[in-house]
Amino acid sequence: MSANNLAALSEAGVSIWLDDLSRSRLQTGNLVGLIKDKHVVGVTTNPTIFASALSHGEAYDEQVRELAARGADIDAVVRELTTTDVRNACDVFRETWQASGGKDGRVSIEVEPGLAKDTDGTVAQALDLWKTVDRPNLMVKIPATVEGLPAITRTLAEGVSVNVTLIFSVQRYLDVMDAYIAGIEQAKANGHDISGIQSVASFFVSRVDTEVDKRLKAIGTPEAEALLGQAAIANARLAYAAYVGAFSTPRWQELAAAGAHAQRPLWASTGVKDPAYSDTRYVDELVVDNVVNTMPEKTLDAVADHAQLRGDTVSGTEEQAQELFDSLEQAGIDIDDVYDVLETEGVDKFVKSWAELLETVQGQLDKAKG
């Protein structure tokens, strides 16, 4: 398996982050190996990833036993287990963080998904996670719900680096960038060193195709069938054009002159769900300078093995992408409804994963006490 594709991707300006973390990755040196051999320069986590990590193997047993002996409750145990992994991963990436001037070497941890509609609760937990992990290369993940937008601004205003997650529409992405810029302005006013704050905006890719394709197949006309598998990439390309626009305004230039960093787009949900499509398409088709692509290891391996990289596949595609959305509308796709459904589903999936995580840990606690 060749890492040349991964090197080429990095050279094209795409930061490769792993969309996974577990204690066994940390203990076995697997994560160190991915940094060394696979050009991985960051890690993202979410409730589903932690639910999976904690339900496999015995890597967490000892810490669970210690916490059980101290009488910790379920929420405290989950917080301790997840923040320990994230803190240790931050330490593994410290050199990467330093070498990239703080741009990469980042590890993300998400606020509890049940807080997605609670602005104050999100801010309180984001600041608490920042203090608990206590590493400068942490990013706290906040969902881009309507209630999440002011939470993003307020968290950034405290000097905390933020990974905004669950973005599906370009309109919401514009709101996110606005929330980011306002947060940086407030951080500056609050006396924080804004050159130390980094942020990414996680724009979800594959789920858009899953939902749009399902609707196109239900419509079933030749015109609809001809549009299959194109919405997600066009959506992300329009997002990139919005990013270029948002960070070229006089308002932003003033902050940039004071040391602020533009909030990079991050392509999330890049594992391909439909076996009819190439398993590297959400990497091949979204190559452009100054973005992040966070991949499950399966996608990372597929890219190393057989990616069809051909340089920048995003710049100059805005008009074509917009034409596709016009065609989707003509075919009968209500794209705003697609985005609403995806956001609701996204929050619900993470809430469900969080419940599974609590259930798994409760089982481990009971065993430790037994």
Coordinates of N, CA, C and O in Angstrom, one line a residue, residues 216 219-228 230 327-328 330-331:
L216 N -34.3 11.1 -5.3 CA -34.3 11.0 -6.7 C -34.8 9.6 -7.2 O -35.5 9.6 -8.2
I219 N -38.5 9.6 -7.1 CA -39.1 10.3 -8.2 C -39.0 9.5 -9.5 O -40.0 9.4 -10.2
G220 N -37.9 8.8 -9.7 CA -37.8 7.8 -10.7 C -37.8 8.2 -12.2 O -37.8 7.4 -13.1
T221 N -37.8 9.5 -12.5 CA -37.8 9.9 -13.9 C -36.4 9.8 -14.4 O -35.4 9.8 -13.7
P222 N -36.2 9.7 -15.8 CA -34.8 9.7 -16.3 C -34.0 10.9 -15.9 O -32.8 10.9 -15.7
E223 N -34.7 12.1 -15.8 CA -34.0 13.3 -15.5 C -33.5 13.2 -14.0 O -32.4 13.6 -13.7
A224 N -34.3 12.6 -13.1 CA -33.9 12.5 -11.7 C -32.8 11.5 -11.6 O -31.8 11.7 -11.0
E225 N -32.9 10.4 -12.3 CA -31.9 9.3 -12.3 C -30.5 9.8 -12.8 O -29.5 9.4 -12.3
A226 N -30.5 10.8 -13.7 CA -29.3 11.3 -14.3 C -28.5 12.2 -13.3 O -27.4 12.5 -13.4
L227 N -29.2 12.5 -12.2 CA -28.6 13.4 -11.2 C -28.1 12.7 -10.0 O -27.5 13.3 -9.0
L228 N -28.2 11.4 -10.0 CA -27.8 10.6 -8.8 C -26.3 10.8 -8.5 O -25.5 10.9 -9.4
Q230 N -24.5 13.2 -7.3 CA -23.8 14.5 -7.6 C -24.0 15.6 -6.6 O -23.2 16.5 -6.6
S327 N -31.0 22.0 -11.4 CA -31.5 20.8 -12.0 C -32.2 19.9 -10.9 O -33.3 19.3 -11.2
L328 N -31.6 19.8 -9.7 CA -32.3 19.1 -8.7 C -33.6 19.7 -8.3 O -34.6 18.9 -8.1
Q330 N -35.5 21.4 -10.3 CA -36.5 21.2 -11.4 C -36.9 19.7 -11.4 O -38.1 19.4 -11.8
A331 N -36.1 18.8 -10.9 CA -36.5 17.4 -10.8 C -37.5 17.1 -9.7 O -38.0 16.0 -9.6

